[in-house]
Amino acid sequence: MSQVIDPNIHESWKQHLFDEFQQPYFHALRSFLKTEKQQDQEVFPSGERIFAAFDTTPFDAVKVVIIGQDPYHGPGQANGLCFSVNPDVDVPPSLKNIFKEIHSDLELPIPDHGDLTSWAEQGVLLLNATLTVRARTAGSHQKKGWESFTDSVIHLIDEQHSGVVFLLWGNYAKKKAEFINTERHHVLSSAHPSPLAASKGFFGCKHFSQANDLLTAQGKDPIDWAI
């Protein structure tokens, strides 16, 4: 897991997170990931993609934050951006529902693939609270240190940015609101887009048009949500 020691991460993030990588909890996390590898456990995403959200969206470019929970745990699914999969992978159910809401909200066509890299390149930080997972075992890397790291990331954005739009879908993501100063930032929350919850408030939330309205009101470029 050399990538965890020297992660693929944009230089702007390295400057802000250097001290975080030296924290005892992060050393413990690194040891845990090494042990997983030594025990021949398959871990997703691949090492070079663990910090893909930070490498694709520079710190100064962050305009919107979408918070997921875990990476996908099926083979070939996780690509380091929450809710996203590579173009050759079937679109997962939650992402299908996200696309349905975008279609309803903005009348954009529903994509035939689930690669959200274009969002990340426009300033949408696609952040999972836990950045790794053991293959086929949901939640297996929770409470190993990742949450401390990503909570620190949210704190950092909260303190050093203004006007960021946070999209919090589902109860897990909504808990992160306690780290966000709503006098400086915007929080839009709803039910999770999963098939079990989407009809309880995600469908019809219009978060994508609302996010763009909030950005343009600040003189920022809106996000092109088309894939």
Backbone as CSV, one residue per row, in Angstrom:
resi,resn,N_x,N_y,N_z,CA_x,CA_y,CA_z,C_x,C_y,C_z
1,MET,0.836,-1.200,0.000,0.000,0.000,0.000,0.873,1.253,0.000
2,SER,1.893,1.267,-0.888,2.785,2.418,-0.920,2.027,3.694,-1.223
3,GLN,0.897,3.559,-1.913,0.142,4.753,-2.267,-0.433,5.437,-1.028
4,VAL,-0.638,4.671,0.048,-1.140,5.271,1.277,-0.033,6.054,1.966
5,ILE,1.220,5.609,1.804,2.346,6.323,2.378,2.623,7.598,1.573
6,ASP,2.573,7.483,0.273,2.786,8.628,-0.618,1.623,8.664,-1.601
7,PRO,0.473,9.157,-1.161,-0.744,9.020,-1.963,-0.718,9.837,-3.241
8,ASN,-1.439,9.320,-4.250,-1.689,10.099,-5.454,-2.716,11.158,-5.091
9,ILE,-2.248,12.364,-4.891,-3.115,13.420,-4.393,-2.593,14.749,-4.917
10,HIS,-3.489,15.611,-5.330,-3.082,16.894,-5.897,-2.239,17.680,-4.892
11,GLU,-1.241,18.386,-5.411,-0.310,19.109,-4.538,-1.030,20.072,-3.595
12,SER,-2.112,20.673,-4.066,-2.839,21.616,-3.210,-3.378,20.935,-1.961
13,TRP,-3.813,19.676,-2.085,-4.288,18.917,-0.927,-3.116,18.472,-0.054
14,LYS,-2.006,18.082,-0.684,-0.850,17.638,0.101,-0.415,18.713,1.083
15,GLN,-0.423,19.957,0.634,-0.004,21.056,1.500,-0.911,21.173,2.713
16,HIS,-2.203,21.019,2.491,-3.160,21.196,3.585,-3.261,19.968,4.495
17,LEU,-2.978,18.791,3.952,-3.204,17.553,4.693,-1.917,16.902,5.188
18,PHE,-0.782,17.552,4.979,0.498,16.945,5.384,0.474,16.537,6.854
19,ASP,0.027,17.448,7.707,0.010,17.135,9.147,-0.933,15.987,9.462
20,GLU,-2.018,15.880,8.698,-2.987,14.805,8.944,-2.360,13.442,8.688
21,PHE,-1.520,13.373,7.653,-0.867,12.105,7.335,0.133,11.674,8.412
22,GLN,0.512,12.596,9.283,1.467,12.268,10.356,0.774,11.883,11.663
23,GLN,-0.541,11.985,11.706,-1.265,11.731,12.946,-1.222,10.241,13.323
24,PRO,-1.236,9.931,14.624,-1.214,8.525,15.056,-2.333,7.691,14.435
25,TYR,-3.528,8.237,14.331,-4.621,7.444,13.762,-4.331,7.075,12.320
26,PHE,-3.640,7.967,11.576,-3.359,7.657,10.184,-2.274,6.599,10.074
27,HIS,-1.305,6.626,10.972,-0.301,5.559,10.994,-0.966,4.213,11.301
28,ALA,-1.927,4.210,12.221,-2.654,2.981,12.534,-3.469,2.516,11.324
29,LEU,-4.071,3.446,10.630,-4.828,3.114,9.428,-3.922,2.514,8.367
30,ARG,-2.769,3.110,8.175,-1.813,2.595,7.198,-1.396,1.170,7.568
31,SER,-1.168,0.918,8.848,-0.794,-0.430,9.300,-1.919,-1.422,9.041
32,PHE,-3.147,-0.989,9.284,-4.294,-1.858,9.017,-4.357,-2.241,7.541
33,LEU,-4.158,-1.266,6.651,-4.219,-1.552,5.218,-3.074,-2.466,4.788
34,LYS,-1.914,-2.285,5.387,-0.794,-3.186,5.091,-1.122,-4.605,5.517
35,THR,-1.761,-4.742,6.683,-2.134,-6.073,7.167,-3.147,-6.730,6.232
36,GLU,-4.110,-5.948,5.742,-5.073,-6.480,4.779,-4.335,-7.048,3.563
37,LYS,-3.351,-6.307,3.082,-2.597,-6.756,1.908,-1.799,-8.014,2.222
38,GLN,-1.159,-8.032,3.399,-0.363,-9.196,3.791,-1.219,-10.453,3.940
39,GLN,-2.483,-10.262,4.286,-3.411,-11.381,4.436,-4.126,-11.710,3.130
40,ASP,-3.654,-11.115,2.047,-4.202,-11.352,0.699,-5.673,-10.978,0.580
41,GLN,-6.089,-9.997,1.367,-7.444,-9.490,1.225,-7.499,-8.545,0.024
42,GLU,-8.526,-8.675,-0.766,-8.704,-7.769,-1.886,-9.386,-6.505,-1.382
43,VAL,-8.785,-5.364,-1.669,-9.276,-4.084,-1.171,-9.620,-3.188,-2.353
44,PHE,-10.756,-2.526,-2.254,-11.198,-1.589,-3.297,-11.268,-0.175,-2.728
45,PRO,-11.001,0.863,-3.542,-10.503,0.777,-4.914,-9.032,0.375,-4.933
46,SER,-8.466,0.219,-6.110,-7.050,-0.107,-6.225,-6.220,1.014,-5.609
47,GLY,-5.018,0.686,-5.186,-4.189,1.610,-4.420,-4.037,2.978,-5.040
48,GLU,-3.838,3.015,-6.348,-3.607,4.309,-6.988,-4.869,5.157,-7.096
49,ARG,-6.032,4.558,-6.784,-7.299,5.282,-6.869,-7.883,5.652,-5.507
50,ILE,-7.211,5.280,-4.413,-7.771,5.528,-3.086,-8.062,7.015,-2.872
51,PHE,-7.149,7.873,-3.331,-7.291,9.314,-3.123,-7.716,10.025,-4.406
52,ALA,-8.410,9.319,-5.283,-8.775,9.893,-6.582,-9.613,11.167,-6.444
53,ALA,-10.474,11.225,-5.438,-11.305,12.423,-5.262,-10.435,13.658,-5.052
54,PHE,-9.336,13.485,-4.330,-8.451,14.607,-4.023,-7.510,14.914,-5.181
55,ASP,-7.213,13.927,-5.978,-6.326,14.160,-7.115,-7.071,14.814,-8.269
56,THR,-8.366,14.511,-8.397,-9.152,15.025,-9.522,-9.703,16.416,-9.247
57,THR,-10.009,16.706,-7.979,-10.567,18.004,-7.599,-9.582,18.738,-6.703
58,PRO,-8.800,19.679,-7.239,-7.859,20.426,-6.399,-8.570,21.158,-5.265
59,PHE,-7.839,21.411,-4.196,-8.425,22.040,-3.014,-9.095,23.366,-3.354
60,ASP,-8.411,24.210,-4.096,-8.945,25.543,-4.387,-10.126,25.513,-5.347
61,ALA,-10.345,24.367,-6.010,-11.422,24.267,-7.001,-12.738,23.787,-6.410
62,VAL,-12.761,23.381,-5.138,-13.954,22.774,-4.553,-15.107,23.777,-4.508
63,LYS,-16.202,23.426,-5.148,-17.422,24.253,-5.134,-18.607,23.502,-4.539
64,VAL,-18.641,22.178,-4.746,-19.723,21.321,-4.264,-19.074,20.098,-3.626
65,VAL,-19.658,19.628,-2.528,-19.193,18.387,-1.891,-20.368,17.427,-1.802
66,ILE,-20.186,16.228,-2.351,-21.157,15.138,-2.192,-20.498,14.085,-1.321
67,ILE,-21.180,13.689,-0.251,-20.602,12.759,0.720,-21.278,11.404,0.615
68,GLY,-20.471,10.386,0.325,-20.934,9.008,0.359,-20.429,8.328,1.621
69,GLN,-20.704,7.040,1.745,-20.303,6.316,2.956,-19.093,5.434,2.687
70,ASP,-19.266,4.375,1.921,-18.189,3.443,1.578,-18.004,3.383,0.072
71,PRO,-16.830,2.976,-0.400,-16.701,2.630,-1.811,-17.559,1.401,-2.135
72,TYR,-17.880,1.239,-3.409,-18.544,0.007,-3.834,-17.631,-1.181,-3.523
73,HIS,-18.229,-2.288,-3.087,-17.411,-3.433,-2.689,-17.445,-4.585,-3.689
74,GLY,-18.094,-4.372,-4.846,-18.088,-5.388,-5.894,-16.858,-5.248,-6.774
75,PRO,-16.385,-6.344,-7.350,-15.191,-6.295,-8.199,-15.334,-5.294,-9.334
76,GLY,-14.334,-4.438,-9.486,-14.283,-3.511,-10.602,-15.154,-2.285,-10.475
77,GLN,-15.886,-2.141,-9.370,-16.825,-1.022,-9.266,-16.178,0.268,-8.768
78,ALA,-15.509,0.239,-7.619,-15.013,1.463,-6.984,-13.902,2.100,-7.814
79,ASN,-14.016,3.419,-8.028,-12.945,4.113,-8.740,-12.430,5.329,-7.964
80,GLY,-12.756,5.407,-6.683,-12.215,6.466,-5.837,-13.057,7.711,-5.759
81,LEU,-14.129,7.785,-6.535,-15.067,8.905,-6.483,-16.405,8.363,-5.996
82,CYS,-16.995,8.967,-4.972,-18.219,8.396,-4.413,-19.317,8.360,-5.472
83,PHE,-20.075,7.286,-5.454,-21.187,6.984,-6.360,-20.746,6.677,-7.793
84,SER,-19.490,6.904,-8.140,-19.010,6.776,-9.512,-18.467,5.378,-9.793
85,VAL,-18.597,4.949,-11.046,-17.966,3.719,-11.527,-17.323,4.010,-12.883
86,ASN,-16.410,3.162,-13.294,-15.768,3.337,-14.595,-16.767,3.114,-15.724
87,PRO,-16.483,3.656,-16.906,-17.456,3.603,-18.005,-17.893,2.206,-18.424
88,ASP,-17.035,1.193,-18.203,-17.353,-0.162,-18.652,-18.076,-0.987,-17.582
89,VAL,-18.486,-0.339,-16.478,-19.137,-1.030,-15.360,-20.623,-0.666,-15.354
90,ASP,-21.472,-1.647,-15.061,-22.908,-1.388,-14.982,-23.189,-0.286,-13.950
91,VAL,-24.120,0.593,-14.272,-24.467,1.686,-13.367,-25.198,1.119,-12.145
92,PRO,-24.682,1.350,-10.927,-25.337,0.820,-9.720,-26.695,1.485,-9.475
93,PRO,-27.556,0.834,-8.694,-28.922,1.339,-8.486,-28.990,2.760,-7.930
94,SER,-28.166,3.100,-6.936,-28.224,4.453,-6.369,-27.866,5.497,-7.413
95,LEU,-26.874,5.200,-8.237,-26.475,6.152,-9.267,-27.544,6.267,-10.345
96,LYS,-28.216,5.170,-10.650,-29.349,5.255,-11.581,-30.391,6.238,-11.067
97,ASN,-30.648,6.191,-9.762,-31.637,7.109,-9.181,-31.139,8.554,-9.185
98,ILE,-29.840,8.748,-9.003,-29.272,10.095,-9.118,-29.500,10.631,-10.527
99,PHE,-29.259,9.800,-11.515,-29.461,10.214,-12.908,-30.938,10.501,-13.194
100,LYS,-31.832,9.722,-12.590,-33.270,9.965,-12.772,-33.654,11.335,-12.209
101,GLU,-33.095,11.675,-11.048,-33.406,12.967,-10.446,-32.840,14.110,-11.280
102,ILE,-31.637,13.940,-11.813,-31.061,14.969,-12.682,-31.928,15.152,-13.929
103,HIS,-32.406,14.038,-14.469,-33.271,14.106,-15.648,-34.561,14.862,-15.323
104,SER,-35.142,14.562,-14.176,-36.370,15.231,-13.754,-36.126,16.703,-13.448
105,ASP,-35.018,16.995,-12.804,-34.710,18.343,-12.336,-34.274,19.256,-13.483
106,LEU,-33.389,18.748,-14.344,-32.756,19.592,-15.358,-33.057,19.163,-16.788
107,GLU,-33.850,18.110,-16.939,-34.215,17.588,-18.256,-32.996,17.159,-19.074
108,LEU,-31.977,16.700,-18.375,-30.795,16.177,-19.056,-31.008,14.700,-19.365
109,PRO,-30.425,14.211,-20.462,-30.573,12.788,-20.791,-29.922,11.897,-19.750
110,ILE,-30.494,10.724,-19.546,-29.922,9.768,-18.601,-28.707,9.112,-19.257
111,PRO,-27.536,9.179,-18.628,-26.314,8.651,-19.249,-26.349,7.133,-19.391
112,ASP,-25.484,6.628,-20.271,-25.366,5.180,-20.445,-24.155,4.625,-19.703
113,HIS,-23.508,5.452,-18.893,-22.396,4.980,-18.059,-22.390,5.797,-16.774
114,GLY,-21.589,5.367,-15.800,-21.619,5.995,-14.484,-20.324,6.649,-14.048
115,ASP,-19.496,7.079,-14.996,-18.230,7.728,-14.650,-18.485,9.209,-14.368
116,LEU,-18.278,9.626,-13.131,-18.574,10.994,-12.706,-17.340,11.899,-12.704
117,THR,-16.295,11.481,-13.410,-15.053,12.258,-13.424,-15.289,13.690,-13.879
118,SER,-16.190,13.892,-14.830,-16.425,15.248,-15.331,-16.963,16.163,-14.239
119,TRP,-17.745,15.620,-13.306,-18.195,16.431,-12.172,-17.001,16.840,-11.316
120,ALA,-16.160,15.845,-11.005,-14.998,16.089,-10.143,-14.077,17.135,-10.757
121,GLU,-13.933,17.114,-12.062,-13.050,18.067,-12.741,-13.610,19.485,-12.715
122,GLN,-14.901,19.623,-12.441,-15.529,20.951,-12.363,-15.598,21.498,-10.940
123,GLY,-15.108,20.732,-9.972,-15.124,21.221,-8.597,-16.079,20.523,-7.671
124,VAL,-16.600,19.356,-8.082,-17.470,18.568,-7.212,-16.608,17.520,-6.506
125,LEU,-16.363,17.709,-5.223,-15.576,16.742,-4.456,-16.472,15.558,-4.114
126,LEU,-16.168,14.414,-4.697,-16.980,13.207,-4.518,-16.327,12.365,-3.432
127,LEU,-16.702,12.639,-2.197,-15.980,12.170,-1.014,-16.718,11.052,-0.296
128,ASN,-16.133,9.876,-0.275,-16.616,8.822,0.619,-16.035,9.052,2.003
129,ALA,-16.833,8.830,3.043,-16.343,8.978,4.409,-15.276,7.941,4.727
130,THR,-15.390,6.763,4.123,-14.400,5.701,4.250,-13.834,5.462,2.856
131,LEU,-12.518,5.531,2.705,-11.942,5.534,1.363,-11.580,4.157,0.830
132,THR,-11.673,3.124,1.661,-11.399,1.768,1.195,-12.424,0.805,1.769
133,VAL,-12.469,-0.395,1.184,-13.376,-1.445,1.659,-12.820,-2.785,1.227
134,ARG,-13.055,-3.805,2.032,-12.668,-5.159,1.633,-13.670,-5.694,0.622
135,ALA,-13.167,-6.413,-0.356,-14.021,-6.935,-1.413,-15.208,-7.692,-0.843
136,ARG,-16.395,-7.363,-1.373,-17.647,-8.071,-1.067,-18.066,-7.969,0.398
137,THR,-17.510,-6.996,1.129,-17.828,-6.873,2.555,-18.095,-5.413,2.880
138,ALA,-19.344,-5.013,2.757,-19.710,-3.617,2.991,-19.366,-3.202,4.416
139,GLY,-18.828,-1.988,4.566,-18.537,-1.444,5.887,-17.317,-2.023,6.567
140,SER,-16.553,-2.856,5.873,-15.460,-3.585,6.518,-14.294,-2.703,6.941
141,HIS,-14.163,-1.511,6.368,-13.065,-0.617,6.754,-13.564,0.603,7.508
142,GLN,-14.772,0.537,8.021,-15.268,1.609,8.869,-14.606,1.540,10.239
143,LYS,-14.469,2.697,10.871,-13.910,2.810,12.225,-12.471,2.322,12.302
144,LYS,-11.733,2.483,11.199,-10.310,2.152,11.169,-9.453,3.414,11.067
145,GLY,-10.107,4.563,10.973,-9.374,5.818,10.887,-9.781,6.713,9.742
146,TRP,-10.402,6.128,8.728,-10.783,6.950,7.579,-11.748,8.074,7.952
147,GLU,-12.676,7.778,8.854,-13.659,8.800,9.218,-12.987,10.017,9.852
148,SER,-11.941,9.787,10.653,-11.198,10.904,11.235,-10.552,11.747,10.142
149,PHE,-10.025,11.068,9.133,-9.378,11.766,8.029,-10.384,12.597,7.239
150,THR,-11.483,11.980,6.857,-12.439,12.708,6.015,-13.208,13.768,6.801
151,ASP,-13.409,13.555,8.106,-13.987,14.626,8.917,-13.048,15.833,8.946
152,SER,-11.746,15.574,8.999,-10.775,16.665,8.965,-10.824,17.396,7.634
153,VAL,-11.068,16.650,6.557,-11.209,17.271,5.234,-12.404,18.218,5.217
154,ILE,-13.526,17.785,5.792,-14.717,18.639,5.841,-14.443,19.875,6.680
155,HIS,-13.776,19.707,7.828,-13.396,20.852,8.651,-12.546,21.841,7.854
156,LEU,-11.594,21.309,7.114,-10.682,22.146,6.336,-11.435,22.971,5.292
157,ILE,-12.335,22.307,4.583,-13.144,23.026,3.585,-14.007,24.076,4.268
158,ASP,-14.602,23.700,5.384,-15.471,24.625,6.117,-14.716,25.880,6.538
159,GLU,-13.478,25.712,6.993,-12.722,26.831,7.542,-12.082,27.703,6.467
160,GLN,-11.689,27.118,5.346,-10.870,27.851,4.386,-11.597,28.193,3.084
161,HIS,-12.805,27.741,2.938,-13.621,28.102,1.785,-14.846,28.878,2.257
162,SER,-15.564,29.432,1.299,-16.872,30.017,1.594,-17.805,29.695,0.430
163,GLY,-19.072,29.563,0.734,-20.067,29.347,-0.307,-20.074,27.976,-0.940
164,VAL,-19.441,26.991,-0.302,-19.474,25.626,-0.835,-20.863,25.033,-0.614
165,VAL,-21.342,24.286,-1.588,-22.643,23.631,-1.487,-22.416,22.169,-1.102
166,PHE,-22.909,21.767,0.049,-22.789,20.392,0.523,-24.100,19.666,0.240
167,LEU,-24.023,18.541,-0.465,-25.193,17.711,-0.737,-25.111,16.489,0.167
168,LEU,-26.017,16.426,1.124,-26.001,15.371,2.142,-27.222,14.478,1.939
169,TRP,-26.975,13.277,1.465,-28.042,12.349,1.118,-28.039,11.171,2.082
170,GLY,-29.088,11.028,2.849,-29.191,9.922,3.793,-28.675,10.312,5.165
171,ASN,-29.062,9.530,6.150,-28.757,9.870,7.541,-27.272,9.922,7.827
172,TYR,-26.507,9.027,7.214,-25.065,9.012,7.482,-24.438,10.331,7.043
173,ALA,-24.750,10.760,5.833,-24.182,12.008,5.331,-24.699,13.206,6.118
174,LYS,-25.961,13.161,6.507,-26.540,14.297,7.235,-25.815,14.564,8.546
175,LYS,-25.235,13.530,9.154,-24.512,13.716,10.415,-23.303,14.625,10.233
176,LYS,-22.801,14.731,9.004,-21.630,15.573,8.748,-21.990,17.057,8.809
177,ALA,-23.275,17.375,8.847,-23.691,18.778,8.898,-23.166,19.474,10.151
178,GLU,-22.905,18.710,11.211,-22.432,19.327,12.447,-21.057,19.968,12.276
179,PHE,-20.335,19.582,11.212,-19.013,20.149,10.975,-19.058,21.366,10.049
180,ILE,-20.252,21.748,9.588,-20.366,22.759,8.539,-21.020,24.015,9.097
181,ASN,-20.381,25.143,8.897,-20.913,26.437,9.320,-21.881,26.919,8.249
182,THR,-23.161,26.861,8.553,-24.175,27.209,7.555,-24.288,28.719,7.329
183,GLU,-23.552,29.513,8.104,-23.481,30.942,7.809,-22.472,31.226,6.693
184,ARG,-21.586,30.259,6.452,-20.561,30.412,5.411,-20.823,29.525,4.202
185,HIS,-21.582,28.462,4.410,-21.780,27.459,3.362,-23.264,27.112,3.233
186,HIS,-23.576,26.316,2.226,-24.950,25.908,1.959,-25.058,24.389,2.118
187,VAL,-26.068,23.942,2.832,-26.297,22.508,3.047,-27.662,22.136,2.483
188,LEU,-27.662,21.197,1.541,-28.903,20.642,0.995,-28.945,19.173,1.392
189,SER,-29.987,18.763,2.072,-30.066,17.383,2.548,-31.364,16.733,2.084
190,SER,-31.299,15.410,1.959,-32.474,14.649,1.523,-32.272,13.201,1.914
191,ALA,-33.251,12.378,1.570,-33.095,10.930,1.705,-31.978,10.447,0.783
192,HIS,-31.520,9.249,1.032,-30.460,8.643,0.211,-31.042,8.206,-1.135
193,PRO,-30.250,8.243,-2.205,-30.763,7.811,-3.513,-30.871,6.305,-3.712
194,SER,-30.609,5.510,-2.698,-30.720,4.062,-2.839,-32.171,3.671,-3.125
195,PRO,-32.389,2.523,-3.758,-33.765,2.098,-4.061,-34.673,2.015,-2.841
196,LEU,-34.099,1.751,-1.682,-34.911,1.627,-0.472,-35.380,2.966,0.065
197,ALA,-34.702,4.054,-0.330,-34.996,5.350,0.300,-35.332,6.465,-0.669
198,ALA,-35.016,6.300,-1.940,-35.112,7.426,-2.885,-36.504,8.044,-2.930
199,SER,-37.534,7.209,-2.801,-38.903,7.716,-2.890,-39.338,8.453,-1.628
200,LYS,-38.478,8.460,-0.603,-38.819,9.106,0.661,-38.269,10.525,0.760
201,GLY,-37.881,11.089,-0.383,-37.429,12.472,-0.348,-36.275,12.805,-1.266
202,PHE,-35.604,11.790,-1.816,-34.547,12.121,-2.779,-35.165,12.527,-4.114
203,PHE,-36.085,11.702,-4.610,-36.773,12.087,-5.843,-37.551,13.380,-5.599
204,GLY,-37.311,14.354,-6.436,-37.973,15.639,-6.292,-37.215,16.659,-5.462
205,CYS,-36.014,16.300,-4.970,-35.274,17.239,-4.117,-34.702,18.416,-4.904
206,LYS,-34.481,18.220,-6.203,-33.965,19.280,-7.087,-32.647,19.873,-6.594
207,HIS,-31.807,19.031,-6.021,-30.543,19.524,-5.487,-29.605,20.037,-6.576
208,PHE,-29.732,19.513,-7.769,-28.772,19.866,-8.816,-29.044,21.270,-9.357
209,SER,-30.296,21.593,-9.566,-30.613,22.961,-9.977,-30.401,23.931,-8.820
210,GLN,-30.728,23.509,-7.602,-30.517,24.378,-6.448,-29.040,24.690,-6.251
211,ALA,-28.206,23.671,-6.389,-26.760,23.875,-6.243,-26.265,24.890,-7.267
212,ASN,-26.709,24.760,-8.502,-26.273,25.702,-9.531,-26.786,27.111,-9.265
213,ASP,-28.001,27.229,-8.768,-28.526,28.550,-8.418,-27.679,29.200,-7.323
214,LEU,-27.285,28.405,-6.341,-26.470,28.927,-5.247,-25.085,29.333,-5.743
215,LEU,-24.536,28.576,-6.680,-23.216,28.914,-7.221,-23.280,30.189,-8.066
216,THR,-24.256,30.264,-8.955,-24.334,31.426,-9.839,-24.641,32.698,-9.053
217,ALA,-25.370,32.567,-7.952,-25.648,33.740,-7.114,-24.375,34.312,-6.502
218,GLN,-23.334,33.474,-6.415,-22.046,33.926,-5.887,-21.076,34.338,-7.002
219,GLY,-21.550,34.277,-8.232,-20.680,34.591,-9.365,-19.784,33.452,-9.787
220,LYS,-20.093,32.234,-9.313,-19.317,31.061,-9.684,-19.978,30.361,-10.870
221,ASP,-19.181,29.644,-11.656,-19.735,28.885,-12.769,-20.577,27.731,-12.239
222,PRO,-21.737,27.493,-12.835,-22.545,26.334,-12.423,-21.879,25.042,-12.870
223,ILE,-22.335,23.940,-12.289,-21.851,22.613,-12.678,-22.639,22.129,-13.881
224,ASP,-21.958,21.620,-14.872,-22.629,20.910,-15.974,-22.835,19.469,-15.517
225,TRP,-24.056,19.151,-15.091,-24.344,17.830,-14.543,-24.531,16.765,-15.620
226,ALA,-24.480,17.144,-16.877,-24.601,16.162,-17.957,-23.360,15.274,-17.978
227,ILE,-23.571,13.996,-18.240,-22.464,13.031,-18.292,-22.263,12.602,-19.751
